[in-house]
Every structure is written in structure tokens, then in C-alpha cells.
Amino acid sequence: LRPAVQAQLPAGRPQGGHRDPVAPGRLADAQRRLRHPLAGSGGGAGTESVSKFIGRENEMNNQEYMLQQVKAVLAIDSPSGFTKNAVDYLVKEYKALGYEPQVTRKGGVLVQLSAGDGSMPGDGILQEAHLDTLGAMVCGVKGNGRLRLTALGGMNPNNAEAENVRIYTREGKVYTGVCQLTDASVHVNGDYSKTERSWDTMEVLLDEMVFSEAEVHALGIENGDIVCFDPRTTVTESGYIKSRFLDDKLSVAILLGYARALKESGKTTRRAVWQHITVFEEVGHGGSASVPEGVGEAISVDMGCVGEGLACKEHQVSICAKDSGGPYHYDVVSGLVAAAKAAGVDYAVDVYPHYGSDVEATLRAGADVRHGLIGAGVYASHGYERSHVKGMMATFQLLNAYIETV
């Protein structure tokens, strides 16, 4: 929700240590104003059959709603360990939908959407998505006033180069800067192209007139301050959604869309349904706690991998059969495939070579549940990512179809 839409939003990006105005004004304005050009034009394969549950008109409304929500949550910086602002936004949104969310001790959001119809006691389903993103932390100030960084999660220095950043101090001030290679001028540095990009060779230049360690500390910047990378969110006329951190804020928007559709349908699911929006997935333990009693199955809704050797495209929902943690529950994968086929949802089944999910953390913590993983196809993961409105809608449709047909 930044470069592509700045002309539509009120001025006031934090500068020079101003307090961050991110939450109420800019987000409310964004929600009112931003409308996707494809909203109402259809959600891809499977729309008619899934609409028997939620209604055709509601599905189109939810497409627009989910696009608004993904822009809204992407507008709130939330790297692992720094998610309170984004959590506060989600709590308000769930309450506005008529639910009673709880904030867990770890800082995630847990909410029950349905108590079920009583026909499947003890076999409720938990949908998981994560709100935390990649980012960085200040780990040193150089003598020339530039900042050393350490990564939060798998933030890769190769695609962090030349990105605008915000630095949040513990006093509530926000400064801007840019992440660059040390000695980044190609007309000066003859080894520019040969230099390996690592966090030892990268630095942040503050947008302040500071040239010494003492001058930086005088601003209130210290080790441990959070560094957030500009997501550069945009949605194209052709329906592509481009942004950092679609992993996994696109899925958060999809779960909000599901919650909204279920509430507006006035219907009851056979199984009890909960949602858990976790806040430490990118560092490995997001889904390791807060599994409600009565849950028999957990589905992680996270980005679907797109790349060489995989079947999924950005306009599809990906069903993961296996990732780095091993195979997902065979019956769950089979049930997801059967639901997608029955509803005409555009899907692909894939094996992810380098991947882990919230639901695997849930299992490693000792939960006795069946587990699965689905998500909209996302290309260039952990970089400047790209998905499509149709992939978002296919994931939404599969959630509806699966929970109704299990």
C-alpha cells in the first residue's frame, strides 16, 4: 500500500523521528478508497459450485473485501517480534465481523468462527495463517553513522539491497533509510559486482544528517531497534498482486474473507471451526501453541510455491503433499484434492523442496491432529513476491468447499 497508491493516501509518512501514524487514519482511508479493478468480474474456476454455500453475490463482495484487507495488513509493518500494531488491527476487524477474538500470550489472534452442528464432536478444524513477516534488527552502529543489521527470519540480503526501510525505536520514533551494499557507488567501487551480498556487507543509510555513532545514538536509535522493509504493494489491471510479504499476509486476508463469508451466510458448519493468526512463523514456532480443545485437524494456509519443477501457477491454489518436514496427512491431502475437484476449483498438487509451515510447528509441539497445507500460488518467495486475484479466490473457494464436504 505504498508507492502504487501514495497519490491516493494522505501525506505524512514518518520522517525525522515523528511518531508513526500508521494505524487509524491511513488504514481507514485505504479501506474506503482502494477498489480493485477486477472486483466483481469473477473469481476463476469453481465459482458457481462454491457459491451454493456462500452465494454468488457474497463471493464477489468477498473478493473485493479480501483485496482491501491484504492492502490494509501489508500497510502495517509486522516483522517477527514486532506485530502488535497489526494484531490490534485484526482484533478490531474480527470484532467488526461479529466475532470474539482473543489475543494469545504469544501475541497471536485466536477466534472461533463456528461451534459446529454437533455431528462431529472432537473433530474441529483449525485454520492457521501468519501475520509476521521477514525483517531486520539493528545490531550495531558504525563509526560513520550507518547501521549494521541482523535478519529477522529468512530476510535475504540479495533482494534487500536498495530497498527503503523504516527504523522503529523503543521510544516510538520512526526514521527512514535505505538498505545498501557498503560502498554502493559503482563509479567508485570497482568490486561492486564481485562483492557477495551478506549482512556483513550490507548497511542502512539513515535519511538524517548523521555521520557518527554518537549522532545516531542522539536520535534514540539503539541495538535491538526494528527495521522494516517497504512492501511496495500494487495490484495490476490484469489482477496480479505484487508485494513483499504476501507470505503470509495474503493468507491472512483470505481467512478474514472466509470468516466474513461464513458470518454473512448465517449457516453452520458441520465441524467446529477456529482460526489462529500466528506471529512467530518466520522464526519457526508460530503454530506451536494455542490449539483449542476439540480440534482434530489443522490446516495451514500459507503461500503456495511457484517455480521450476513445480506445477502450481499464481492463479491457482496449491495443495502441498510434502515439504521439508515430510508428508502432510494423506487423508487430509486426499480430502482437499477431492473437494477441489468436486467444486471445480483450479488447483495443483506439489512437493515443496525448501519449506516449513505453522502446522508442522503445531505437530512438533505435541498436538495430536491431522495436518494439511494449502495456499495461493506465490512466485519469488521471500523477495518481491507476486500472486494473482484468481489464486486468492481459488484458495478461498477451496476452504469453503473442504469444510463443507469433509
Tab-separated table of C-alpha atoms in Angstrom:
chain	number	residue	atom	x	y	z
A	1	LEU	CA	0.000	0.000	0.000
A	2	ARG	CA	2.877	2.337	-0.685
A	3	PRO	CA	4.367	3.569	-3.971
A	4	ALA	CA	1.468	2.455	-6.161
A	5	VAL	CA	-1.156	4.253	-4.100
A	6	GLN	CA	0.637	7.069	-2.328
A	7	ALA	CA	-1.128	9.626	-4.501
A	8	GLN	CA	-4.432	8.483	-3.033
A	9	LEU	CA	-3.355	8.478	0.594
A	10	PRO	CA	-2.855	11.353	3.000
A	11	ALA	CA	0.644	12.709	3.317
A	12	GLY	CA	2.606	12.068	6.466
A	13	ARG	CA	4.986	9.138	6.069
A	14	PRO	CA	7.041	9.242	9.293
A	15	GLN	CA	10.162	11.364	8.886
A	16	GLY	CA	12.838	12.526	11.260
A	17	GLY	CA	11.575	10.664	14.293
A	18	HIS	CA	7.894	11.544	14.074
A	19	ARG	CA	5.558	9.140	15.763
A	20	ASP	CA	4.062	6.616	13.382
A	21	PRO	CA	0.525	7.445	12.217
A	22	VAL	CA	0.062	4.047	10.582
A	23	ALA	CA	-2.987	2.691	12.260
A	24	PRO	CA	-6.207	4.560	12.311
A	25	GLY	CA	-6.147	7.287	9.671
A	26	ARG	CA	-4.198	5.812	6.782
A	27	LEU	CA	-5.718	2.349	7.046
A	28	ALA	CA	-9.283	3.594	7.309
A	29	ASP	CA	-8.712	5.834	4.314
A	30	ALA	CA	-7.156	2.978	2.364
A	31	GLN	CA	-10.069	0.693	3.097
A	32	ARG	CA	-12.569	3.278	1.928
A	33	ARG	CA	-10.757	4.251	-1.241
A	34	LEU	CA	-8.960	1.237	-2.645
A	35	ARG	CA	-11.025	-0.812	-5.037
A	36	HIS	CA	-9.531	-3.485	-7.255
A	37	PRO	CA	-10.289	-3.194	-10.993
A	38	LEU	CA	-11.283	-6.862	-11.253
A	39	ALA	CA	-13.627	-6.858	-8.266
A	40	GLY	CA	-16.937	-8.297	-9.369
A	41	SER	CA	-15.557	-9.813	-12.566
A	42	GLY	CA	-15.396	-13.373	-11.294
A	43	GLY	CA	-13.019	-15.468	-9.252
A	44	GLY	CA	-11.938	-18.149	-11.653
A	45	ALA	CA	-12.830	-21.839	-11.805
A	46	GLY	CA	-15.204	-23.192	-9.227
A	47	THR	CA	-17.172	-20.017	-8.568
A	48	GLU	CA	-20.612	-21.418	-9.336
A	49	SER	CA	-20.366	-24.605	-7.263
A	50	VAL	CA	-18.805	-22.962	-4.220
A	51	SER	CA	-21.341	-20.142	-4.417
A	52	LYS	CA	-24.071	-22.624	-3.471
A	53	PHE	CA	-22.746	-22.252	0.079
A	54	ILE	CA	-21.808	-18.577	0.345
A	55	GLY	CA	-23.829	-17.100	-2.517
A	56	ARG	CA	-22.608	-15.658	-5.800
A	57	GLU	CA	-23.032	-12.027	-4.742
A	58	ASN	CA	-21.300	-12.623	-1.417
A	59	GLU	CA	-18.365	-14.246	-3.167
A	60	MET	CA	-17.840	-11.192	-5.362
A	61	ASN	CA	-18.149	-8.932	-2.341
A	62	ASN	CA	-15.589	-11.052	-0.528
A	63	GLN	CA	-13.160	-10.802	-3.431
A	64	GLU	CA	-13.189	-7.034	-3.028
A	65	TYR	CA	-13.083	-7.343	0.756
A	66	MET	CA	-10.024	-9.629	0.681
A	67	LEU	CA	-8.176	-7.274	-1.645
A	68	GLN	CA	-8.894	-4.394	0.699
A	69	GLN	CA	-7.695	-6.451	3.646
A	70	VAL	CA	-4.451	-7.603	2.056
A	71	LYS	CA	-3.615	-3.981	1.243
A	72	ALA	CA	-4.523	-2.936	4.774
A	73	VAL	CA	-2.413	-5.548	6.572
A	74	LEU	CA	0.508	-5.046	4.189
A	75	ALA	CA	0.420	-1.365	5.150
A	76	ILE	CA	1.245	-2.268	8.763
A	77	ASP	CA	4.852	-3.256	9.407
A	78	SER	CA	4.954	-6.536	11.347
A	79	PRO	CA	8.221	-8.492	11.241
A	80	SER	CA	8.534	-11.346	13.730
A	81	GLY	CA	8.586	-9.939	17.264
A	82	PHE	CA	7.022	-6.612	16.244
A	83	THR	CA	3.422	-7.486	15.417
A	84	LYS	CA	1.278	-5.663	17.987
A	85	ASN	CA	0.025	-2.933	15.633
A	86	ALA	CA	-1.052	-5.487	13.048
A	87	VAL	CA	-2.643	-7.697	15.713
A	88	ASP	CA	-4.609	-4.734	17.080
A	89	TYR	CA	-5.925	-4.111	13.571
A	90	LEU	CA	-7.002	-7.751	13.148
A	91	VAL	CA	-8.748	-7.822	16.514
A	92	LYS	CA	-10.801	-4.789	15.516
A	93	GLU	CA	-11.617	-6.348	12.149
A	94	TYR	CA	-12.787	-9.649	13.659
A	95	LYS	CA	-14.934	-7.747	16.142
A	96	ALA	CA	-16.425	-5.712	13.306
A	97	LEU	CA	-17.365	-9.013	11.645
A	98	GLY	CA	-19.214	-10.089	14.799
A	99	TYR	CA	-16.639	-12.446	16.342
A	100	GLU	CA	-14.936	-12.516	19.736
A	101	PRO	CA	-11.181	-12.813	19.066
A	102	GLN	CA	-8.658	-13.464	21.813
A	103	VAL	CA	-5.032	-12.349	21.854
A	104	THR	CA	-2.845	-15.236	22.963
A	105	ARG	CA	0.042	-14.859	25.402
A	106	LYS	CA	2.458	-15.085	22.466
A	107	GLY	CA	0.573	-12.251	20.803
A	108	GLY	CA	-1.366	-14.097	18.092
A	109	VAL	CA	-5.097	-13.925	17.396
A	110	LEU	CA	-7.357	-16.893	18.135
A	111	VAL	CA	-11.041	-16.822	17.210
A	112	GLN	CA	-13.808	-19.389	16.968
A	113	LEU	CA	-15.938	-18.975	13.864
A	114	SER	CA	-18.371	-21.832	14.388
A	115	ALA	CA	-19.243	-24.288	17.135
A	116	GLY	CA	-20.367	-26.811	14.516
A	117	ASP	CA	-23.711	-28.570	14.328
A	118	GLY	CA	-22.807	-31.180	16.952
A	119	SER	CA	-22.438	-34.026	14.478
A	120	MET	CA	-18.625	-34.185	14.695
A	121	PRO	CA	-17.626	-33.536	18.311
A	122	GLY	CA	-13.890	-33.532	18.972
A	123	ASP	CA	-13.044	-33.156	15.272
A	124	GLY	CA	-12.982	-29.397	14.867
A	125	ILE	CA	-10.741	-27.756	12.315
A	126	LEU	CA	-8.131	-25.073	12.978
A	127	GLN	CA	-7.139	-22.756	10.135
A	128	GLU	CA	-3.694	-21.204	10.603
A	129	ALA	CA	-2.039	-18.288	8.830
A	130	HIS	CA	0.755	-15.994	9.973
A	131	LEU	CA	0.852	-12.227	10.288
A	132	ASP	CA	4.568	-11.909	10.977
A	133	THR	CA	6.931	-11.176	8.119
A	134	LEU	CA	10.624	-11.043	7.413
A	135	GLY	CA	12.573	-8.007	8.573
A	136	ALA	CA	15.741	-6.992	10.355
A	137	MET	CA	17.085	-5.586	13.605
A	138	VAL	CA	19.786	-3.052	14.339
A	139	CYS	CA	22.815	-4.885	15.734
A	140	GLY	CA	25.392	-2.120	15.599
A	141	VAL	CA	26.103	1.474	14.628
A	142	LYS	CA	29.224	2.091	12.552
A	143	GLY	CA	31.620	4.940	13.139
A	144	ASN	CA	30.284	6.671	10.014
A	145	GLY	CA	26.688	6.599	11.311
A	146	ARG	CA	25.461	3.689	9.232
A	147	LEU	CA	23.588	0.736	10.724
A	148	ARG	CA	24.557	-2.899	10.865
A	149	LEU	CA	21.659	-5.360	10.583
A	150	THR	CA	20.798	-8.878	11.631
A	151	ALA	CA	17.964	-10.659	9.869
A	152	LEU	CA	14.577	-11.467	11.394
A	153	GLY	CA	13.544	-14.720	9.783
A	154	GLY	CA	14.897	-15.515	6.327
A	155	MET	CA	15.301	-11.958	5.040
A	156	ASN	CA	17.782	-12.365	2.197
A	157	PRO	CA	20.384	-9.614	1.671
A	158	ASN	CA	20.461	-10.341	-2.063
A	159	ASN	CA	16.968	-8.932	-2.545
A	160	ALA	CA	17.072	-6.450	0.352
A	161	GLU	CA	19.604	-4.298	-1.485
A	162	ALA	CA	18.406	-0.804	-2.465
A	163	GLU	CA	15.118	-1.188	-0.549
A	164	ASN	CA	13.666	1.637	1.516
A	165	VAL	CA	13.281	0.865	5.213
A	166	ARG	CA	11.762	2.225	8.408
A	167	ILE	CA	13.546	2.029	11.754
A	168	TYR	CA	11.326	1.871	14.856
A	169	THR	CA	12.879	2.958	18.155
A	170	ARG	CA	11.690	1.870	21.580
A	171	GLU	CA	10.688	5.470	22.266
A	172	GLY	CA	8.088	5.258	19.496
A	173	LYS	CA	10.004	7.248	16.904
A	174	VAL	CA	10.223	6.145	13.280
A	175	TYR	CA	13.098	7.005	10.955
A	176	THR	CA	13.501	6.173	7.282
A	177	GLY	CA	16.530	4.946	5.417
A	178	VAL	CA	17.738	2.682	2.632
A	179	CYS	CA	19.477	-0.689	2.726
A	180	GLN	CA	22.559	-0.696	0.505
A	181	LEU	CA	25.772	-2.537	-0.154
A	182	THR	CA	28.689	-0.987	1.704
A	183	ASP	CA	30.387	1.450	-0.694
A	184	ALA	CA	27.463	1.212	-3.125
A	185	SER	CA	28.595	3.719	-5.788
A	186	VAL	CA	29.567	1.784	-8.911
A	187	HIS	CA	31.631	4.731	-10.159
A	188	VAL	CA	33.765	4.456	-7.023
A	189	ASN	CA	33.744	0.784	-6.031
A	190	GLY	CA	35.429	-1.342	-8.671
A	191	ASP	CA	34.446	-4.528	-6.842
A	192	TYR	CA	30.747	-3.679	-6.689
A	193	SER	CA	29.642	-6.579	-8.905
A	194	LYS	CA	32.056	-9.049	-7.320
A	195	THR	CA	31.057	-8.392	-3.713
A	196	GLU	CA	28.991	-11.110	-2.067
A	197	ARG	CA	25.781	-9.768	-0.590
A	198	SER	CA	25.569	-10.746	3.064
A	199	TRP	CA	24.525	-8.960	6.222
A	200	ASP	CA	28.232	-8.325	6.816
A	201	THR	CA	28.452	-6.343	3.575
A	202	MET	CA	25.098	-4.547	3.772
A	203	GLU	CA	24.194	-1.466	5.781
A	204	VAL	CA	21.399	1.049	6.310
A	205	LEU	CA	21.923	4.701	5.448
A	206	LEU	CA	19.625	6.849	7.559
A	207	ASP	CA	17.749	9.698	5.907
A	208	GLU	CA	19.189	12.009	8.535
A	209	MET	CA	22.281	14.250	8.627
A	210	VAL	CA	24.287	11.884	10.802
A	211	PHE	CA	27.921	10.911	10.212
A	212	SER	CA	28.997	9.342	13.509
A	213	GLU	CA	27.909	6.764	16.025
A	214	ALA	CA	27.203	9.475	18.611
A	215	GLU	CA	24.904	11.369	16.233
A	216	VAL	CA	22.876	8.222	15.568
A	217	HIS	CA	22.511	7.456	19.271
A	218	ALA	CA	21.375	11.048	19.803
A	219	LEU	CA	18.386	10.248	17.577
A	220	GLY	CA	17.428	7.480	20.004
A	221	ILE	CA	18.430	4.610	17.713
A	222	GLU	CA	19.944	1.672	19.586
A	223	ASN	CA	20.746	-2.010	19.118
A	224	GLY	CA	17.570	-4.071	19.045
A	225	ASP	CA	15.516	-1.495	17.146
A	226	ILE	CA	13.316	-2.981	14.432
A	227	VAL	CA	13.999	-2.407	10.731
A	228	CYS	CA	11.054	-2.873	8.345
A	229	PHE	CA	11.297	-3.114	4.571
A	230	ASP	CA	8.888	-1.296	2.271
A	231	PRO	CA	6.454	-3.862	0.804
A	232	ARG	CA	5.766	-1.775	-2.349
A	233	THR	CA	2.260	-3.194	-2.729
A	234	THR	CA	0.477	-2.855	-6.054
A	235	VAL	CA	-2.367	-4.651	-7.833
A	236	THR	CA	-2.345	-4.551	-11.620
A	237	GLU	CA	-5.260	-4.118	-14.021
A	238	SER	CA	-4.746	-7.755	-15.033
A	239	GLY	CA	-5.190	-8.981	-11.466
A	240	TYR	CA	-1.615	-9.593	-10.343
A	241	ILE	CA	-0.864	-8.794	-6.698
A	242	LYS	CA	2.750	-7.721	-6.205
A	243	SER	CA	4.324	-7.010	-2.840
A	244	ARG	CA	6.838	-8.111	-0.301
A	245	PHE	CA	5.277	-10.218	2.441
A	246	LEU	CA	2.389	-11.810	0.541
A	247	ASP	CA	3.863	-14.636	2.605
A	248	ASP	CA	1.677	-14.678	4.534
A	249	LYS	CA	-0.488	-11.588	4.636
A	250	LEU	CA	-2.360	-12.705	1.542
A	251	SER	CA	-3.490	-15.772	3.510
A	252	VAL	CA	-4.496	-13.611	6.475
A	253	ALA	CA	-6.776	-11.680	4.123
A	254	ILE	CA	-8.186	-14.949	2.769
A	255	LEU	CA	-9.003	-16.177	6.279
A	256	LEU	CA	-10.711	-12.873	7.030
A	257	GLY	CA	-12.688	-13.349	3.838
A	258	TYR	CA	-13.720	-16.827	4.913
A	259	ALA	CA	-14.766	-15.533	8.343
A	260	ARG	CA	-16.822	-12.775	6.736
A	261	ALA	CA	-18.497	-15.127	4.255
A	262	LEU	CA	-19.406	-17.631	6.954
A	263	LYS	CA	-20.903	-14.950	9.173
A	264	GLU	CA	-22.921	-13.421	6.362
A	265	SER	CA	-24.201	-16.808	5.162
A	266	GLY	CA	-25.914	-17.404	8.504
A	267	LYS	CA	-25.119	-21.098	8.112
A	268	THR	CA	-23.479	-23.570	10.495
A	269	THR	CA	-20.598	-25.791	9.525
A	270	ARG	CA	-20.682	-29.463	10.425
A	271	ARG	CA	-17.397	-29.159	12.266
A	272	ALA	CA	-16.348	-26.535	14.757
A	273	VAL	CA	-14.032	-24.017	13.088
A	274	TRP	CA	-11.295	-21.844	14.619
A	275	GLN	CA	-8.744	-19.511	13.108
A	276	HIS	CA	-5.309	-18.851	14.581
A	277	ILE	CA	-3.320	-15.942	13.165
A	278	THR	CA	0.197	-16.619	14.409
A	279	VAL	CA	3.037	-14.121	14.866
A	280	PHE	CA	6.260	-16.168	15.016
A	281	GLU	CA	6.030	-18.428	11.955
A	282	GLU	CA	9.031	-16.905	10.190
A	283	VAL	CA	11.245	-17.914	13.111
A	284	GLY	CA	9.787	-21.400	13.461
A	285	HIS	CA	7.380	-21.516	16.404
A	286	GLY	CA	4.259	-19.608	15.363
A	287	GLY	CA	1.845	-22.539	15.482
A	288	SER	CA	3.436	-24.331	18.423
A	289	ALA	CA	0.771	-23.285	20.949
A	290	SER	CA	-2.874	-22.249	21.366
A	291	VAL	CA	-4.596	-25.270	19.808
A	292	PRO	CA	-8.146	-25.225	21.214
A	293	GLU	CA	-9.627	-28.288	22.840
A	294	GLY	CA	-11.756	-30.194	20.370
A	295	VAL	CA	-9.518	-29.616	17.340
A	296	GLY	CA	-8.838	-32.776	15.353
A	297	GLU	CA	-7.345	-31.223	12.239
A	298	ALA	CA	-5.182	-28.214	11.449
A	299	ILE	CA	-4.829	-26.612	8.023
A	300	SER	CA	-2.035	-24.131	7.452
A	301	VAL	CA	-2.962	-21.512	4.859
A	302	ASP	CA	0.360	-20.169	3.638
A	303	MET	CA	1.896	-19.205	0.318
A	304	GLY	CA	1.884	-21.882	-2.375
A	305	CYS	CA	5.271	-22.370	-4.029
A	306	VAL	CA	5.686	-21.395	-7.690
A	307	GLY	CA	8.911	-22.163	-9.507
A	308	GLU	CA	10.824	-24.502	-11.780
A	309	GLY	CA	9.797	-28.125	-11.409
A	310	LEU	CA	6.512	-27.318	-9.640
A	311	ALA	CA	3.022	-27.479	-11.125
A	312	CYS	CA	1.368	-24.523	-9.396
A	313	LYS	CA	0.885	-21.140	-11.052
A	314	GLU	CA	-0.029	-17.858	-9.405
A	315	HIS	CA	-3.668	-18.112	-10.472
A	316	GLN	CA	-4.160	-21.457	-8.688
A	317	VAL	CA	-4.413	-22.776	-5.147
A	318	SER	CA	-1.559	-25.097	-4.243
A	319	ILE	CA	-2.143	-28.240	-2.184
A	320	CYS	CA	1.118	-29.374	-0.599
A	321	ALA	CA	1.697	-33.131	-0.408
A	322	LYS	CA	5.164	-32.888	1.184
A	323	ASP	CA	7.710	-30.273	2.218
A	324	SER	CA	10.977	-30.196	4.167
A	325	GLY	CA	9.178	-31.544	7.239
A	326	GLY	CA	7.869	-34.618	5.457
A	327	PRO	CA	4.481	-35.633	4.034
A	328	TYR	CA	1.253	-33.997	5.062
A	329	HIS	CA	-1.511	-36.259	6.339
A	330	TYR	CA	-2.534	-38.452	3.416
A	331	ASP	CA	-6.241	-38.347	4.210
A	332	VAL	CA	-6.208	-34.559	4.504
A	333	VAL	CA	-4.377	-34.101	1.200
A	334	SER	CA	-6.770	-36.551	-0.455
A	335	GLY	CA	-9.765	-34.749	1.026
A	336	LEU	CA	-8.511	-31.380	-0.206
A	337	VAL	CA	-7.987	-32.749	-3.711
A	338	ALA	CA	-11.438	-34.339	-3.720
A	339	ALA	CA	-13.059	-31.101	-2.520
A	340	ALA	CA	-11.242	-29.076	-5.187
A	341	LYS	CA	-12.350	-31.466	-7.921
A	342	ALA	CA	-15.953	-31.565	-6.725
A	343	ALA	CA	-16.177	-27.756	-6.576
A	344	GLY	CA	-14.281	-27.142	-9.804
A	345	VAL	CA	-11.553	-25.183	-8.038
A	346	ASP	CA	-8.383	-24.522	-10.050
A	347	TYR	CA	-5.652	-26.309	-8.055
A	348	ALA	CA	-2.280	-28.035	-8.282
A	349	VAL	CA	-0.596	-30.585	-6.006
A	350	ASP	CA	3.102	-30.080	-5.360
A	351	VAL	CA	6.085	-31.131	-3.255
A	352	TYR	CA	7.945	-28.113	-1.828
A	353	PRO	CA	11.725	-28.667	-1.665
A	354	HIS	CA	12.592	-25.933	0.888
A	355	TYR	CA	9.624	-25.129	3.119
A	356	GLY	CA	8.150	-25.377	6.591
A	357	SER	CA	4.758	-24.301	7.920
A	358	ASP	CA	2.895	-23.340	11.063
A	359	VAL	CA	1.084	-26.648	11.211
A	360	GLU	CA	4.383	-28.523	11.430
A	361	ALA	CA	5.243	-26.430	14.478
A	362	THR	CA	1.835	-27.440	15.838
A	363	LEU	CA	2.710	-31.123	15.418
A	364	ARG	CA	6.198	-30.765	16.859
A	365	ALA	CA	4.690	-29.163	19.946
A	366	GLY	CA	2.783	-32.397	20.510
A	367	ALA	CA	-0.683	-31.751	19.072
A	368	ASP	CA	-2.498	-34.944	18.089
A	369	VAL	CA	-4.103	-33.642	14.902
A	370	ARG	CA	-4.230	-34.395	11.215
A	371	HIS	CA	-2.497	-31.705	9.174
A	372	GLY	CA	-2.589	-30.094	5.757
A	373	LEU	CA	-1.211	-27.101	3.861
A	374	ILE	CA	-2.751	-25.017	1.085
A	375	GLY	CA	-2.158	-21.541	-0.285
A	376	ALA	CA	-2.429	-19.215	-3.244
A	377	GLY	CA	0.431	-19.589	-5.705
A	378	VAL	CA	3.161	-17.045	-4.912
A	379	TYR	CA	6.243	-16.510	-7.071
A	380	ALA	CA	9.606	-15.130	-5.871
A	381	SER	CA	9.045	-16.148	-2.257
A	382	HIS	CA	10.874	-14.127	0.409
A	383	GLY	CA	11.575	-11.458	-2.203
A	384	TYR	CA	9.309	-9.106	-4.134
A	385	GLU	CA	6.518	-11.631	-4.388
A	386	ARG	CA	3.718	-11.992	-6.927
A	387	SER	CA	0.355	-13.744	-6.849
A	388	HIS	CA	-2.982	-13.266	-8.619
A	389	VAL	CA	-6.557	-12.473	-7.662
A	390	LYS	CA	-7.598	-15.839	-9.107
A	391	GLY	CA	-5.156	-17.697	-6.863
A	392	MET	CA	-6.539	-15.811	-3.873
A	393	MET	CA	-10.086	-16.719	-4.874
A	394	ALA	CA	-9.215	-20.360	-5.561
A	395	THR	CA	-7.821	-20.666	-2.024
A	396	PHE	CA	-10.936	-19.047	-0.587
A	397	GLN	CA	-13.143	-21.408	-2.618
A	398	LEU	CA	-11.213	-24.491	-1.504
A	399	LEU	CA	-11.604	-23.552	2.158
A	400	ASN	CA	-15.352	-23.263	1.660
A	401	ALA	CA	-15.612	-26.495	-0.309
A	402	TYR	CA	-13.414	-28.542	2.033
A	403	ILE	CA	-15.032	-27.609	5.292
A	404	GLU	CA	-18.491	-28.236	3.883
A	405	THR	CA	-17.614	-31.563	2.251
A	406	VAL	CA	-15.422	-33.186	4.915
